[in-house]
PDB file of C-alpha atoms and ligand atoms in Angstrom:
ATOM      1  CA  MET A   5     -10.507   9.059   7.646  1.00 97.00           C
ATOM      2  CA  GLU A   6     -12.857   8.540   4.243  1.00 97.00           C
ATOM      3  CA  ILE A   7     -14.383   5.232   4.379  1.00 98.00           C
ATOM      4  CA  VAL A   8     -15.754   3.753   0.954  1.00 98.00           C
ATOM      5  CA  ILE A   9     -18.202   0.921   1.144  1.00 98.00           C
ATOM      6  CA  ALA A  10     -17.979  -0.205  -3.144  1.00 97.00           C
ATOM      7  CA  GLU A  11     -19.151  -3.344  -5.474  1.00 96.00           C
ATOM      8  CA  ALA A  12     -15.902  -5.396  -5.903  1.00 95.00           C
ATOM      9  CA  GLY A  13     -15.486  -4.547  -8.851  1.00 96.00           C
ATOM     10  CA  ALA A  14     -15.428  -0.956  -8.883  1.00 97.00           C
ATOM     11  CA  VAL A  15     -12.426  -0.478  -6.531  1.00 97.00           C
ATOM     12  CA  GLY A  16     -10.142  -0.242  -8.757  1.00 97.00           C
ATOM     13  CA  ALA A  17     -11.543   2.293 -11.196  1.00 97.00           C
ATOM     14  CA  LEU A  18     -12.602   4.123  -7.944  1.00 98.00           C
ATOM     15  CA  VAL A  19      -8.508   4.155  -7.313  1.00 98.00           C
ATOM     16  CA  ALA A  20      -7.995   4.683 -10.172  1.00 98.00           C
ATOM     17  CA  ASP A  21     -10.058   7.818 -10.099  1.00 98.00           C
ATOM     18  CA  GLU A  22      -8.063   9.174  -7.033  1.00 98.00           C
ATOM     19  CA  VAL A  23      -4.892   8.682  -9.096  1.00 98.00           C
ATOM     20  CA  HIS A  24      -5.456  10.324 -12.313  1.00 98.00           C
ATOM     21  CA  ALA A  25      -6.709  13.717 -10.962  1.00 98.00           C
ATOM     22  CA  LEU A  26      -3.475  14.121  -8.713  1.00 98.00           C
ATOM     23  CA  LEU A  27      -1.301  13.122 -11.840  1.00 98.00           C
ATOM     24  CA  ALA A  28      -3.646  15.815 -13.279  1.00 97.00           C
ATOM     25  CA  ARG A  29      -2.635  18.753 -11.604  1.00 97.00           C
ATOM     26  CA  GLN A  30       0.483  17.623 -10.879  1.00 98.00           C
ATOM     27  CA  PRO A  31       1.925  15.265 -12.858  1.00 98.00           C
ATOM     28  CA  GLU A  32       5.364  15.075 -10.658  1.00 98.00           C
ATOM     29  CA  ALA A  33       3.789  14.112  -8.274  1.00 98.00           C
ATOM     30  CA  VAL A  34       5.774  11.014  -6.006  1.00 98.00           C
ATOM     31  CA  LEU A  35       3.225   7.769  -5.854  1.00 98.00           C
ATOM     32  CA  GLY A  36       3.618   5.631  -3.599  1.00 98.00           C
ATOM     33  CA  LEU A  37       3.247   2.173  -4.387  1.00 98.00           C
ATOM     34  CA  ALA A  38       2.402  -1.295  -3.018  1.00 98.00           C
ATOM     35  CA  THR A  39       2.527  -4.954  -4.073  1.00 95.00           C
ATOM     36  CA  GLY A  40       0.757  -7.701  -2.995  1.00 91.00           C
ATOM     37  CA  SER A  41      -3.414  -8.181  -4.366  1.00 92.00           C
ATOM     38  CA  SER A  42      -5.186  -5.084  -3.603  1.00 96.00           C
ATOM     39  CA  PRO A  43      -3.533  -3.309  -5.491  1.00 97.00           C
ATOM     40  CA  LEU A  44      -3.735  -4.922  -8.709  1.00 97.00           C
ATOM     41  CA  SER A  45      -7.205  -3.912  -9.685  1.00 97.00           C
ATOM     42  CA  VAL A  46      -5.647  -0.476  -9.022  1.00 98.00           C
ATOM     43  CA  TYR A  47      -2.814  -0.801 -11.489  1.00 98.00           C
ATOM     44  CA  ASP A  48      -4.339  -2.703 -14.370  1.00 98.00           C
ATOM     45  CA  GLU A  49      -7.227   0.630 -14.440  1.00 98.00           C
ATOM     46  CA  LEU A  50      -4.348   2.794 -14.713  1.00 98.00           C
ATOM     47  CA  VAL A  51      -2.279   0.877 -17.226  1.00 98.00           C
ATOM     48  CA  ARG A  52      -5.539   0.993 -18.890  1.00 98.00           C
ATOM     49  CA  ARG A  53      -5.953   4.606 -18.939  1.00 98.00           C
ATOM     50  CA  VAL A  54      -2.167   5.297 -20.222  1.00 98.00           C
ATOM     51  CA  GLU A  55      -3.296   2.523 -23.234  1.00 98.00           C
ATOM     52  CA  ALA A  56      -6.103   5.094 -23.915  1.00 98.00           C
ATOM     53  CA  GLY A  57      -3.841   8.155 -24.036  1.00 98.00           C
ATOM     54  CA  GLU A  58      -5.986   9.959 -21.006  1.00 98.00           C
ATOM     55  CA  LEU A  59      -3.279   9.731 -18.534  1.00 98.00           C
ATOM     56  CA  SER A  60       0.799   9.820 -18.373  1.00 98.00           C
ATOM     57  CA  PHE A  61       2.923   9.363 -15.677  1.00 98.00           C
ATOM     58  CA  ALA A  62       5.888  10.262 -17.693  1.00 98.00           C
ATOM     59  CA  ARG A  63       6.898  13.252 -15.095  1.00 98.00           C
ATOM     60  CA  ALA A  64       5.696  10.572 -12.234  1.00 98.00           C
ATOM     61  CA  ARG A  65       8.133   9.352  -9.968  1.00 98.00           C
ATOM     62  CA  GLY A  66       6.878   6.368  -7.309  1.00 98.00           C
ATOM     63  CA  PHE A  67       8.673   4.777  -4.615  1.00 98.00           C
ATOM     64  CA  MET A  68       7.997   1.529  -3.377  1.00 98.00           C
ATOM     65  CA  LEU A  69       6.652  -0.289   0.611  1.00 98.00           C
ATOM     66  CA  ASP A  70       9.067  -2.789   1.182  1.00 98.00           C
ATOM     67  CA  GLU A  71      10.809  -5.751  -0.674  1.00 98.00           C
ATOM     68  CA  TYR A  72      12.112  -9.172   0.613  1.00 98.00           C
ATOM     69  CA  VAL A  73      15.740  -9.056   1.869  1.00 98.00           C
ATOM     70  CA  GLY A  74      18.285 -11.702  -0.037  1.00 97.00           C
ATOM     71  CA  LEU A  75      15.517 -11.173  -3.797  1.00 95.00           C
ATOM     72  CA  PRO A  76      17.628 -10.121  -6.104  1.00 93.00           C
ATOM     73  CA  ALA A  77      15.693  -7.099  -8.560  1.00 90.00           C
ATOM     74  CA  ASP A  78      15.319 -10.164 -11.429  1.00 93.00           C
ATOM     75  CA  ASP A  79      14.225 -12.718  -8.538  1.00 96.00           C
ATOM     76  CA  PRO A  80      10.653 -12.563 -10.244  1.00 96.00           C
ATOM     77  CA  ARG A  81       9.198 -12.911  -6.301  1.00 96.00           C
ATOM     78  CA  SER A  82      11.612  -9.891  -5.762  1.00 97.00           C
ATOM     79  CA  TYR A  83       8.537  -6.628  -4.803  1.00 97.00           C
ATOM     80  CA  ARG A  84      11.096  -5.449  -7.435  1.00 97.00           C
ATOM     81  CA  ALA A  85      10.524  -7.519 -10.684  1.00 97.00           C
ATOM     82  CA  VAL A  86       6.868  -7.641  -9.379  1.00 96.00           C
ATOM     83  CA  ILE A  87       5.882  -4.083  -9.428  1.00 97.00           C
ATOM     84  CA  ASP A  88       7.491  -3.558 -12.856  1.00 97.00           C
ATOM     85  CA  ALA A  89       5.752  -6.544 -13.761  1.00 97.00           C
ATOM     86  CA  GLU A  90       1.982  -5.126 -12.601  1.00 97.00           C
ATOM     87  CA  LEU A  91       2.492  -1.349 -12.872  1.00 98.00           C
ATOM     88  CA  VAL A  92       5.996   0.082 -14.265  1.00 98.00           C
ATOM     89  CA  SER A  93       7.421  -1.863 -17.660  1.00 97.00           C
ATOM     90  CA  ARG A  94       3.247  -1.313 -18.332  1.00 97.00           C
ATOM     91  CA  ALA A  95       3.187   2.322 -18.149  1.00 98.00           C
ATOM     92  CA  ASP A  96       5.185   4.969 -19.384  1.00 97.00           C
ATOM     93  CA  PHE A  97       7.094   6.047 -16.614  1.00 98.00           C
ATOM     94  CA  ALA A  98      10.782   7.178 -17.006  1.00 97.00           C
ATOM     95  CA  PRO A  99      13.322   5.473 -16.939  1.00 96.00           C
ATOM     96  CA  ASP A 100      14.804   4.653 -12.752  1.00 96.00           C
ATOM     97  CA  ALA A 101      11.490   7.077 -11.804  1.00 98.00           C
ATOM     98  CA  VAL A 102      10.490   3.823  -9.188  1.00 98.00           C
ATOM     99  CA  GLN A 103      12.722   3.161  -7.031  1.00 98.00           C
ATOM    100  CA  GLY A 104      12.108   0.649  -3.793  1.00 98.00           C
ATOM    101  CA  PRO A 105      14.331  -0.305  -1.120  1.00 97.00           C
ATOM    102  CA  ASP A 106      17.539  -2.805  -2.080  1.00 96.00           C
ATOM    103  CA  GLY A 107      16.927  -6.132   0.177  1.00 97.00           C
ATOM    104  CA  THR A 108      20.470  -7.122  -1.585  1.00 97.00           C
ATOM    105  CA  ALA A 109      23.016  -4.400   0.021  1.00 97.00           C
ATOM    106  CA  VAL A 110      25.287  -5.443   2.222  1.00 97.00           C
ATOM    107  CA  ASP A 111      24.827  -3.141   4.803  1.00 98.00           C
ATOM    108  CA  LEU A 112      20.992  -2.612   5.363  1.00 98.00           C
ATOM    109  CA  ALA A 113      20.629  -0.855   7.742  1.00 98.00           C
ATOM    110  CA  ALA A 114      22.590   1.791   5.478  1.00 98.00           C
ATOM    111  CA  ALA A 115      20.498   1.295   2.779  1.00 98.00           C
ATOM    112  CA  CYS A 116      16.889   1.721   4.855  1.00 98.00           C
ATOM    113  CA  LEU A 117      18.860   5.319   5.419  1.00 98.00           C
ATOM    114  CA  ALA A 118      19.378   5.745   2.464  1.00 98.00           C
ATOM    115  CA  TYR A 119      15.965   5.396   1.410  1.00 98.00           C
ATOM    116  CA  GLU A 120      14.597   7.108   3.842  1.00 98.00           C
ATOM    117  CA  GLN A 121      17.096   9.631   2.241  1.00 98.00           C
ATOM    118  CA  THR A 122      15.666  10.044  -1.428  1.00 98.00           C
ATOM    119  CA  ILE A 123      12.720  10.194  -0.649  1.00 98.00           C
ATOM    120  CA  ALA A 124      13.085  13.185   1.323  1.00 98.00           C
ATOM    121  CA  GLU A 125      14.761  14.378  -1.547  1.00 98.00           C
ATOM    122  CA  ALA A 126      12.210  13.605  -3.860  1.00 98.00           C
ATOM    123  CA  GLY A 127      10.066  15.925  -1.614  1.00 98.00           C
ATOM    124  CA  GLY A 128       7.981  12.932   0.142  1.00 98.00           C
ATOM    125  CA  VAL A 129       4.799  10.542  -0.927  1.00 98.00           C
ATOM    126  CA  ASP A 130       2.228  12.448  -2.049  1.00 98.00           C
ATOM    127  CA  LEU A 131      -0.723   9.399  -2.875  1.00 98.00           C
ATOM    128  CA  GLN A 132       0.628   6.820  -0.891  1.00 98.00           C
ATOM    129  CA  ILE A 133      -1.383   3.807  -1.812  1.00 98.00           C
ATOM    130  CA  LEU A 134      -1.866   0.648   0.755  1.00 98.00           C
ATOM    131  CA  GLY A 135      -2.756  -2.761   1.031  1.00 98.00           C
ATOM    132  CA  VAL A 136      -3.317  -4.084   4.709  1.00 97.00           C
ATOM    133  CA  GLY A 137      -1.904  -7.854   6.145  1.00 94.00           C
ATOM    134  CA  THR A 138      -4.830  -9.692   7.362  1.00 92.00           C
ATOM    135  CA  ALA A 139      -2.919  -9.834  11.080  1.00 89.00           C
ATOM    136  CA  GLY A 140      -2.569  -5.795  10.630  1.00 95.00           C
ATOM    137  CA  HIS A 141       0.576  -4.438   8.976  1.00 96.00           C
ATOM    138  CA  ILE A 142       0.485  -2.598   6.492  1.00 97.00           C
ATOM    139  CA  ALA A 143       3.542  -2.531   4.266  1.00 97.00           C
ATOM    140  CA  PHE A 144       6.266  -5.131   5.895  1.00 97.00           C
ATOM    141  CA  ASN A 145       5.122  -3.875   9.554  1.00 98.00           C
ATOM    142  CA  GLU A 146       4.113  -6.649  11.882  1.00 97.00           C
ATOM    143  CA  PRO A 147       2.707  -6.577  14.923  1.00 96.00           C
ATOM    144  CA  SER A 148       4.640  -4.793  17.680  1.00 97.00           C
ATOM    145  CA  SER A 149       6.346  -2.182  15.224  1.00 98.00           C
ATOM    146  CA  SER A 150       6.756   0.769  17.014  1.00 98.00           C
ATOM    147  CA  LEU A 151       3.936   3.430  15.496  1.00 98.00           C
ATOM    148  CA  ALA A 152       7.397   6.260  14.935  1.00 98.00           C
ATOM    149  CA  SER A 153       8.957   3.424  13.618  1.00 98.00           C
ATOM    150  CA  ARG A 154      11.282   4.363   9.859  1.00 98.00           C
ATOM    151  CA  THR A 155      12.376   2.240   7.183  1.00 98.00           C
ATOM    152  CA  ARG A 156      13.965  -0.699   8.717  1.00 98.00           C
ATOM    153  CA  VAL A 157      14.544  -4.426   8.764  1.00 98.00           C
ATOM    154  CA  LYS A 158      11.575  -6.149  10.147  1.00 98.00           C
ATOM    155  CA  THR A 159      11.339 -10.888  10.780  1.00 98.00           C
ATOM    156  CA  LEU A 160       7.824 -11.633   9.113  1.00 97.00           C
ATOM    157  CA  THR A 161       5.340 -13.232  10.681  1.00 96.00           C
ATOM    158  CA  MET A 162       4.662 -16.755   9.957  1.00 96.00           C
ATOM    159  CA  GLN A 163       1.133 -16.012   9.341  1.00 92.00           C
ATOM    160  CA  THR A 164       2.809 -13.177   6.848  1.00 93.00           C
ATOM    161  CA  ARG A 165       4.843 -15.882   5.599  1.00 96.00           C
ATOM    162  CA  ARG A 166       1.721 -18.157   5.030  1.00 95.00           C
ATOM    163  CA  ASP A 167      -0.265 -15.359   3.237  1.00 91.00           C
ATOM    164  CA  ASN A 168       2.419 -15.513   0.791  1.00 93.00           C
ATOM    165  CA  ALA A 169       3.823 -18.851  -0.331  1.00 95.00           C
ATOM    166  CA  CYS A 170       1.725 -18.910  -2.746  1.00 94.00           C
ATOM    167  CA  PHE A 171       4.294 -16.423  -4.724  1.00 93.00           C
ATOM    168  CA  PHE A 172       6.546 -19.560  -4.016  1.00 96.00           C
ATOM    169  CA  ASP A 173       4.908 -22.426  -4.999  1.00 96.00           C
ATOM    170  CA  GLY A 174       3.090 -23.085  -1.878  1.00 97.00           C
ATOM    171  CA  ASP A 175       6.753 -23.058  -0.612  1.00 97.00           C
ATOM    172  CA  VAL A 176       5.894 -21.353   3.134  1.00 97.00           C
ATOM    173  CA  GLU A 177       9.781 -22.506   3.838  1.00 97.00           C
ATOM    174  CA  ALA A 178      10.591 -20.884   1.000  1.00 97.00           C
ATOM    175  CA  VAL A 179       9.280 -17.238   1.196  1.00 97.00           C
ATOM    176  CA  PRO A 180      12.405 -14.899   3.080  1.00 98.00           C
ATOM    177  CA  ARG A 181      12.699 -14.239   6.687  1.00 98.00           C
ATOM    178  CA  HIS A 182      13.285 -10.908   6.873  1.00 98.00           C
ATOM    179  CA  CYS A 183      11.970  -8.021   4.537  1.00 98.00           C
ATOM    180  CA  ILE A 184      13.406  -3.845   4.074  1.00 98.00           C
ATOM    181  CA  THR A 185       9.977  -2.037   5.327  1.00 98.00           C
ATOM    182  CA  GLN A 186       9.291   1.735   5.265  1.00 98.00           C
ATOM    183  CA  GLY A 187       8.445   2.249   8.619  1.00 98.00           C
ATOM    184  CA  LEU A 188       5.243   3.438  10.339  1.00 98.00           C
ATOM    185  CA  GLY A 189       6.259   6.794  10.636  1.00 98.00           C
ATOM    186  CA  THR A 190       7.397   7.200   6.825  1.00 98.00           C
ATOM    187  CA  ILE A 191       3.362   6.217   6.173  1.00 98.00           C
ATOM    188  CA  LEU A 192       2.012   9.084   7.918  1.00 98.00           C
ATOM    189  CA  GLU A 193       4.631  11.393   6.408  1.00 98.00           C
ATOM    190  CA  SER A 194       3.003  10.778   3.011  1.00 98.00           C
ATOM    191  CA  ARG A 195       0.389  14.129   2.369  1.00 98.00           C
ATOM    192  CA  HIS A 196      -2.677  10.896   1.257  1.00 98.00           C
ATOM    193  CA  ALA A 197      -3.004   7.266   1.818  1.00 98.00           C
ATOM    194  CA  ILE A 198      -5.286   5.112   0.531  1.00 98.00           C
ATOM    195  CA  VAL A 199      -5.934   1.747   2.001  1.00 98.00           C
ATOM    196  CA  ILE A 200      -7.827  -1.060  -0.367  1.00 98.00           C
ATOM    197  CA  ALA A 201      -9.343  -3.756   1.350  1.00 98.00           C
ATOM    198  CA  THR A 202     -11.413  -6.390  -0.057  1.00 98.00           C
ATOM    199  CA  GLY A 203     -12.237  -9.559   1.193  1.00 97.00           C
ATOM    200  CA  GLU A 204     -14.095 -11.505   3.873  1.00 98.00           C
ATOM    201  CA  LYS A 205     -10.835 -12.556   4.998  1.00 96.00           C
ATOM    202  CA  LYS A 206      -9.512  -9.164   5.105  1.00 98.00           C
ATOM    203  CA  ALA A 207     -12.020  -8.118   7.625  1.00 98.00           C
ATOM    204  CA  ILE A 208     -11.082  -8.294  10.785  1.00 98.00           C
ATOM    205  CA  ALA A 209      -7.946  -6.022   9.977  1.00 98.00           C
ATOM    206  CA  VAL A 210     -10.555  -3.240   8.352  1.00 98.00           C
ATOM    207  CA  ARG A 211     -12.230  -2.958  11.502  1.00 98.00           C
ATOM    208  CA  GLU A 212      -8.609  -2.713  13.858  1.00 98.00           C
ATOM    209  CA  LEU A 213      -7.722  -0.163  10.840  1.00 98.00           C
ATOM    210  CA  VAL A 214     -11.043   1.862  11.604  1.00 98.00           C
ATOM    211  CA  GLU A 215     -12.450   1.536  14.524  1.00 98.00           C
ATOM    212  CA  GLY A 216     -10.002  -0.795  16.681  1.00 98.00           C
ATOM    213  CA  ALA A 217      -7.859   0.987  19.635  1.00 98.00           C
ATOM    214  CA  ILE A 218      -4.450   2.563  18.312  1.00 98.00           C
ATOM    215  CA  SER A 219      -2.047  -0.340  18.933  1.00 98.00           C
ATOM    216  CA  ALA A 220       1.259  -1.836  17.600  1.00 97.00           C
ATOM    217  CA  ARG A 221      -0.813  -4.626  17.973  1.00 97.00           C
ATOM    218  CA  TRP A 222      -2.423  -4.006  14.901  1.00 98.00           C
ATOM    219  CA  PRO A 223       0.249  -2.191  13.017  1.00 98.00           C
ATOM    220  CA  CYS A 224      -2.129  -0.687  10.515  1.00 98.00           C
ATOM    221  CA  THR A 225      -4.501   1.191  13.592  1.00 98.00           C
ATOM    222  CA  ALA A 226      -1.407   3.977  12.768  1.00 98.00           C
ATOM    223  CA  LEU A 227      -3.285   5.200  10.271  1.00 98.00           C
ATOM    224  CA  GLN A 228      -5.515   6.596  12.594  1.00 98.00           C
ATOM    225  CA  LEU A 229      -3.052   8.976  13.396  1.00 98.00           C
ATOM    226  CA  HIS A 230      -2.971  10.517   9.744  1.00 98.00           C
ATOM    227  CA  PRO A 231      -4.561  13.424   8.647  1.00 97.00           C
ATOM    228  CA  ARG A 232      -6.101  12.085   5.109  1.00 98.00           C
ATOM    229  CA  VAL A 233      -6.543   8.651   4.956  1.00 98.00           C
ATOM    230  CA  THR A 234      -9.036   7.891   2.592  1.00 98.00           C
ATOM    231  CA  VAL A 235     -10.325   3.521   2.957  1.00 98.00           C
ATOM    232  CA  VAL A 236     -12.158   1.248   0.143  1.00 98.00           C
ATOM    233  CA  VAL A 237     -13.225  -1.423   0.542  1.00 98.00           C
ATOM    234  CA  ASP A 238     -16.312  -4.205  -0.544  1.00 98.00           C
ATOM    235  CA  ALA A 239     -18.365  -5.108   1.238  1.00 98.00           C
ATOM    236  CA  ALA A 240     -17.603  -8.084   2.657  1.00 98.00           C
ATOM    237  CA  ALA A 241     -13.664  -6.862   3.646  1.00 98.00           C
ATOM    238  CA  ALA A 242     -16.205  -3.637   5.547  1.00 98.00           C
ATOM    239  CA  SER A 243     -18.528  -6.445   6.822  1.00 98.00           C
ATOM    240  CA  ARG A 244     -17.427  -6.631  10.534  1.00 98.00           C
ATOM    241  CA  LEU A 245     -17.872  -2.473  11.109  1.00 98.00           C
ATOM    242  CA  GLU A 246     -19.209  -2.012  13.722  1.00 98.00           C
ATOM    243  CA  LEU A 247     -20.667   1.478  11.805  1.00 98.00           C
ATOM    244  CA  ALA A 248     -20.758   0.807   8.466  1.00 98.00           C
ATOM    245  CA  ASP A 249     -24.474   1.710   8.067  1.00 97.00           C
ATOM    246  CA  TYR A 250     -22.854   5.344   8.724  1.00 98.00           C
ATOM    247  CA  TYR A 251     -20.027   5.370   6.482  1.00 98.00           C
ATOM    248  CA  ARG A 252     -22.644   4.201   3.977  1.00 97.00           C
ATOM    249  CA  GLU A 253     -24.630   7.293   4.702  1.00 97.00           C
ATOM    250  CA  VAL A 254     -21.474   9.863   5.144  1.00 96.00           C
ATOM    251  CA  GLN A 255     -20.856   8.928   0.856  1.00 95.00           C
ATOM    252  CA  GLU A 256     -24.329   9.158   0.002  1.00 94.00           C
ATOM    253  CA  HIS A 257     -24.586  12.906   1.277  1.00 93.00           C
ATOM    254  CA  ARG A 258     -21.158  14.003   0.522  1.00 88.00           C
ATOM    255  CA  ASP A 259     -21.574  16.187  -2.487  1.00 85.00           C
ATOM    256  CA  ALA A 260     -24.229  18.449  -0.002  1.00 85.00           C
ATOM    257  CA  VAL A 261     -21.014  20.265   1.617  1.00 82.00           C
ATOM    258  CA  GLU A 262     -18.195  19.309  -1.300  1.00 75.00           C
TER     259      GLU A 262
HETATM  260  C1  GLP B  18       2.230  -7.788   1.652  1.00 63.93           C
HETATM  261  C2  GLP B  18       3.013  -6.718   1.647  1.00 63.93           C
HETATM  262  C3  GLP B  18       1.774  -5.213   1.891  1.00 63.93           C
HETATM  263  C4  GLP B  18       0.919  -6.358   0.845  1.00 63.93           C
HETATM  264  C5  GLP B  18      -0.014  -6.626   2.250  1.00 63.93           C
HETATM  265  C6  GLP B  18      -1.278  -7.142   2.332  1.00 63.93           C
HETATM  266  O1  GLP B  18       2.552  -8.235   1.937  1.00 63.93           O
HETATM  267  N1  GLP B  18       3.885  -6.356   2.552  1.00 63.93           N
HETATM  268  O2  GLP B  18       2.651  -4.297   1.146  1.00 63.93           O
HETATM  269  O3  GLP B  18       0.000  -4.259   1.408  1.00 63.93           O
HETATM  270  O4  GLP B  18       0.865  -7.583   2.350  1.00 63.93           O
HETATM  271  O5  GLP B  18      -0.894  -7.722   0.937  1.00 63.93           O
HETATM  272  P1  GLP B  18      -2.185  -8.422  -0.502  1.00 63.93           P
HETATM  273  O6  GLP B  18      -2.988  -7.359  -1.014  1.00 63.93           O
HETATM  274  O7  GLP B  18      -1.703  -9.311  -1.350  1.00 63.93           O
HETATM  275  O8  GLP B  18      -3.422  -8.747   0.777  1.00 63.93           O
END
């Protein structure tokens, strides 16, 4: 794992640099797109670069991580609508280049399987952007998720529903109880995963993700099995890391071995 402890205001540009470098060498790259607040500064910076003519998504493809069950794509609270508003409609993706799980499918299990197949047919995800939930989920893989899980329906924890109630006028009961999420096994197949976490409320999840024992209790710990993970955090999210000084030292001296 590479752990980058950065100024909160620098996180967006740092991660955007990784996306930018990938698209420069591989314009048809497949991106894995997270929703939630964590990647918003990244998407803003990417859009700025598109508008400045520095970057193009015209040949890229994207796959979303997760979706609420029962919310149609035109519901502004659906993750499909959120990713469209935050990134897709503001960048220059080709029509239908970004896809997500269908949370309104009559046969949800079939939709999950079809989604896995679509990702595989695209050649898999080159760069997966991830946030982490306060209870340690990545995508919507809640505690007890199999570390080998694939795209499937999950039941959200009350903690996640409370965390996301702000997008539903503060009404936790309005937050859907079920979701479709890429599995941990699916996410582990991405060729590079970048986790973004900022703020004190993510500090325990970040500690578990980086230094905790691998366990379904903290699904984010599955990333310790991923061959290439970059964890980009601010000082507050890094505040519970036992070896924070070491991670800072690694970053200070990385140029000497590159
Ligand atoms: C949400 C989403 C995840 C997201 C995570 C963190 O519930 N399902 O995709 O990465 O939890 O969210 P946030 O970035 O808003 O803290």
